[in-house]
PDB file of C-alpha atoms in Angstrom:
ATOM      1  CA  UNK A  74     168.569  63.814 -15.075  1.00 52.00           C
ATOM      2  CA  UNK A  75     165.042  62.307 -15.111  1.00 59.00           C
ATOM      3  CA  UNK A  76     162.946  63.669 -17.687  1.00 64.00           C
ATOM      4  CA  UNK A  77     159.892  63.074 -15.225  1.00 79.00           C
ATOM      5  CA  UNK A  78     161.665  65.260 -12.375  1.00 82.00           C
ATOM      6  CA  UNK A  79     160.376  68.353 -14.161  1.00 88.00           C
ATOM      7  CA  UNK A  80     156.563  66.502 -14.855  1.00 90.00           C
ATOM      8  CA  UNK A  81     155.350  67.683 -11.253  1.00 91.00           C
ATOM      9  CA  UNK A  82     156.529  71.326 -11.602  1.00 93.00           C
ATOM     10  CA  UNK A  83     154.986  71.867 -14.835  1.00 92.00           C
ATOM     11  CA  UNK A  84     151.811  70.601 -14.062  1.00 94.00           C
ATOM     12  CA  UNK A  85     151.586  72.986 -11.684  1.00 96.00           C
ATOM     13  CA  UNK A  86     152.490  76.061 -14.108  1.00 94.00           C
ATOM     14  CA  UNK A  87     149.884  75.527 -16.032  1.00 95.00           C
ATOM     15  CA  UNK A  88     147.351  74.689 -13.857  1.00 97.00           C
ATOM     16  CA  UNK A  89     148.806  78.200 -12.296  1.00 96.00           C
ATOM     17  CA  UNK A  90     148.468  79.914 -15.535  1.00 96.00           C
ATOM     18  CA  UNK A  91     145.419  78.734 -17.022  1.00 96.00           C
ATOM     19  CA  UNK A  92     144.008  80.042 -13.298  1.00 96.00           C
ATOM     20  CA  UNK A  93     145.336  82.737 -12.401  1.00 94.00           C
ATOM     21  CA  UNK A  94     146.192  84.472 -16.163  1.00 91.00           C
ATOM     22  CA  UNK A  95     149.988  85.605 -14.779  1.00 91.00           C
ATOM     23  CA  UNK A  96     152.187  85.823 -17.801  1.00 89.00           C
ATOM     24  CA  UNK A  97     155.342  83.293 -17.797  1.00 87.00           C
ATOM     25  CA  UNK A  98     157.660  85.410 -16.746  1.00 85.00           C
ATOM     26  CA  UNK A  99     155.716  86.150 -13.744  1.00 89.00           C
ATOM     27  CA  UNK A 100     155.270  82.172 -12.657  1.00 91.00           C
ATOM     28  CA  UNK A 101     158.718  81.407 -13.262  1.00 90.00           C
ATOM     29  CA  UNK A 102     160.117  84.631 -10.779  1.00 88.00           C
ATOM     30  CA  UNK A 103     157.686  83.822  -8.473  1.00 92.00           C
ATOM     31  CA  UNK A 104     158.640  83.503  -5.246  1.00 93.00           C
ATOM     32  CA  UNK A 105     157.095  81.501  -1.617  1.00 96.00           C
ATOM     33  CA  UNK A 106     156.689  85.195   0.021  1.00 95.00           C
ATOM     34  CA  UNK A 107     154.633  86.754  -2.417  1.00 95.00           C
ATOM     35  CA  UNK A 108     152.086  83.758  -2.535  1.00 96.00           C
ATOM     36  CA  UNK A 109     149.401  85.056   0.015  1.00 97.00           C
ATOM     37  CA  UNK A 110     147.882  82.864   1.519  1.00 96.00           C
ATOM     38  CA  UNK A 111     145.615  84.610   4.047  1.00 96.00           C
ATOM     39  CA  UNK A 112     144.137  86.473   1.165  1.00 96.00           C
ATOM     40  CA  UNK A 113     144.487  83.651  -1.460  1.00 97.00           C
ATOM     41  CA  UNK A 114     146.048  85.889  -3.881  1.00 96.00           C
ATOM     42  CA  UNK A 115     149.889  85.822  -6.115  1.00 95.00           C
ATOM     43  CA  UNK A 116     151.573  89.257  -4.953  1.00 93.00           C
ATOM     44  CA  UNK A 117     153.414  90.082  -8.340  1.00 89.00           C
ATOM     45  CA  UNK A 118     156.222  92.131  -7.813  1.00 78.00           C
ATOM     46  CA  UNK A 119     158.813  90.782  -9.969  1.00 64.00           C
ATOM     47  CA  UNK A 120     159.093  88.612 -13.536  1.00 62.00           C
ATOM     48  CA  UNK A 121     162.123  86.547 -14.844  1.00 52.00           C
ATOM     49  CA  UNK A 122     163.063  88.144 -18.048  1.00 53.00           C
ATOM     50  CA  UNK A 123     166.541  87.746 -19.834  1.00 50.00           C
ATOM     51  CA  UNK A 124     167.393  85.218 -16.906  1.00 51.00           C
ATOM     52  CA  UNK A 125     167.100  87.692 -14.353  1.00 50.00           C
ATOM     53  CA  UNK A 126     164.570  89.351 -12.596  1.00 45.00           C
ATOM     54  CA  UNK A 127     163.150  92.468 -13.512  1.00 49.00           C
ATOM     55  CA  UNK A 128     161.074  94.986 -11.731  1.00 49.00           C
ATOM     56  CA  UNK A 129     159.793  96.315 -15.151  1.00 47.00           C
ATOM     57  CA  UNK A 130     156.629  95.327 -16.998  1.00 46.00           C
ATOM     58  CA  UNK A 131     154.840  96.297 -19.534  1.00 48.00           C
ATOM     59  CA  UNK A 132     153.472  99.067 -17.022  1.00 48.00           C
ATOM     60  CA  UNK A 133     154.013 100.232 -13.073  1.00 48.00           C
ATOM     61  CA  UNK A 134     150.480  98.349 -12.481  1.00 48.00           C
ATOM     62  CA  UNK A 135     151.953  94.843 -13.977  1.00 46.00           C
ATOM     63  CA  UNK A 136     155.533  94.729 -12.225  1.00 54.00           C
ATOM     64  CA  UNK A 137     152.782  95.941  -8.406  1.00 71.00           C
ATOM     65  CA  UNK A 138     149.469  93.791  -8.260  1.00 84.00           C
ATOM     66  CA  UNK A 139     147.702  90.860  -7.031  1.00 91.00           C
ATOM     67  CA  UNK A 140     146.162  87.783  -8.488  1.00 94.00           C
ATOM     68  CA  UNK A 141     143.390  85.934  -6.714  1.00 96.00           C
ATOM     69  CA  UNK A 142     144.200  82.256  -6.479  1.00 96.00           C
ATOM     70  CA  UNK A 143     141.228  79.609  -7.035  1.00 97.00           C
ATOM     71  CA  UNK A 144     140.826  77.169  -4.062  1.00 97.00           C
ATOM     72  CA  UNK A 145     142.388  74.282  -6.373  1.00 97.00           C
ATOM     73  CA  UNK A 146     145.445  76.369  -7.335  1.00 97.00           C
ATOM     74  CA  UNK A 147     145.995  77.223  -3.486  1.00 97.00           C
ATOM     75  CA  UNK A 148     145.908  73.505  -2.215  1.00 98.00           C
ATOM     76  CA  UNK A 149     147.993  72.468  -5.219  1.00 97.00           C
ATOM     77  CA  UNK A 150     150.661  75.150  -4.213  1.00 97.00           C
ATOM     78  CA  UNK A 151     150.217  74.202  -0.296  1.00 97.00           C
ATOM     79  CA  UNK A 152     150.986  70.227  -1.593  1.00 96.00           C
ATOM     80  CA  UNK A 153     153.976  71.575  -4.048  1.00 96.00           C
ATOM     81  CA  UNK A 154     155.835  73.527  -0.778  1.00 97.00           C
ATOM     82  CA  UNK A 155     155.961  70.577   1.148  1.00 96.00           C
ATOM     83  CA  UNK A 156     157.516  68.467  -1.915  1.00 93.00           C
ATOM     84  CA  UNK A 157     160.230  70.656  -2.913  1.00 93.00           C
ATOM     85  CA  UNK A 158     163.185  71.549  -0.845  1.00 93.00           C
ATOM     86  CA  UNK A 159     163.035  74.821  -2.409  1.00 94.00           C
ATOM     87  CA  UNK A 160     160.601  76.215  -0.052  1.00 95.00           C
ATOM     88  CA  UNK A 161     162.001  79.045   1.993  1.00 95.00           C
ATOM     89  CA  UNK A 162     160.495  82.289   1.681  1.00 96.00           C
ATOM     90  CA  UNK A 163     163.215  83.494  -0.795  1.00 93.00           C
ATOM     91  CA  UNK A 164     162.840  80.046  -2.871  1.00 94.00           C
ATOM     92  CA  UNK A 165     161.153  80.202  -6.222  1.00 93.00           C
ATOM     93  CA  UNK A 166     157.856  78.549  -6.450  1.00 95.00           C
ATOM     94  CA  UNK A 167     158.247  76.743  -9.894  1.00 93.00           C
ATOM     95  CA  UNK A 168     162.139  76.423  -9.484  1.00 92.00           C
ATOM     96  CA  UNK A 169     163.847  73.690 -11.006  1.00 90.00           C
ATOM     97  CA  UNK A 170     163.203  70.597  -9.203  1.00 89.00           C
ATOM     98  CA  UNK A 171     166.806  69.527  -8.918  1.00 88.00           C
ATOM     99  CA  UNK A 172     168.541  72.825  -9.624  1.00 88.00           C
ATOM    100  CA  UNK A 173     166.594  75.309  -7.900  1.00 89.00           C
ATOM    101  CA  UNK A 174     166.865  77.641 -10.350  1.00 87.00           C
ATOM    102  CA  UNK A 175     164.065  79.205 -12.562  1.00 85.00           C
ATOM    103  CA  UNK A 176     162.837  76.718 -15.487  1.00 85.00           C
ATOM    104  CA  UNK A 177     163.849  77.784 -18.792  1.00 79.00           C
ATOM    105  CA  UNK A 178     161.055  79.216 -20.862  1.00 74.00           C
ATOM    106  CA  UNK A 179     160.866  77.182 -23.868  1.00 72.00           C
TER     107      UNK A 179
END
């Protein structure tokens, strides 16, 4: 594979997390329906943890609340859905580029 393939999708997680102050686990089990973009905010409902995702956080409020997304995150996110064929409503937002599947935390 490309080493570069994954340069796009990266770029975008941190620019995400420097932003919006989600933990890692939340940006990489994000998914298309919870971004909001009406409201401009990241629902958070669910985190990738042990590669799976988990309902559980480090409290009820974590794993059930909303993130308000700056203008430049939002248009970033609105350019990345139209680049990635991972872009159903089910489809994780920083999925692998190729694979689809969530990026591997390291």
């Amino acid at each position: 594979m490309d080493r570069d393939a994954l340069r796009p999708v990266l770029r975008l997680v941190i620019l995400a997390a420097a932003t919006s102050g989600l933990r890692q686990s939340e940006l990489l089990g994000l998914r298309w329906k919870r971004v909001d973009w009406r409201a401009q905010r990241i629902r958070v409902r669910k985190a990738w943890v042990r590669h799976e995702h988990s309902g559980e956080g480090k409290s009820d409020l974590s794993t059930r609340r909303s993130v308000p997304m700056t203008d430049r995150l939002a248009a970033e996110l609105k350019r990345w859905r139209l680049r990635t064929v991972f872009s159903d409503e089910d489809g994780l937002v920083f999925a692998h580029p190729v694979l689809g599947v969530p990026l591997d935390r390291t």
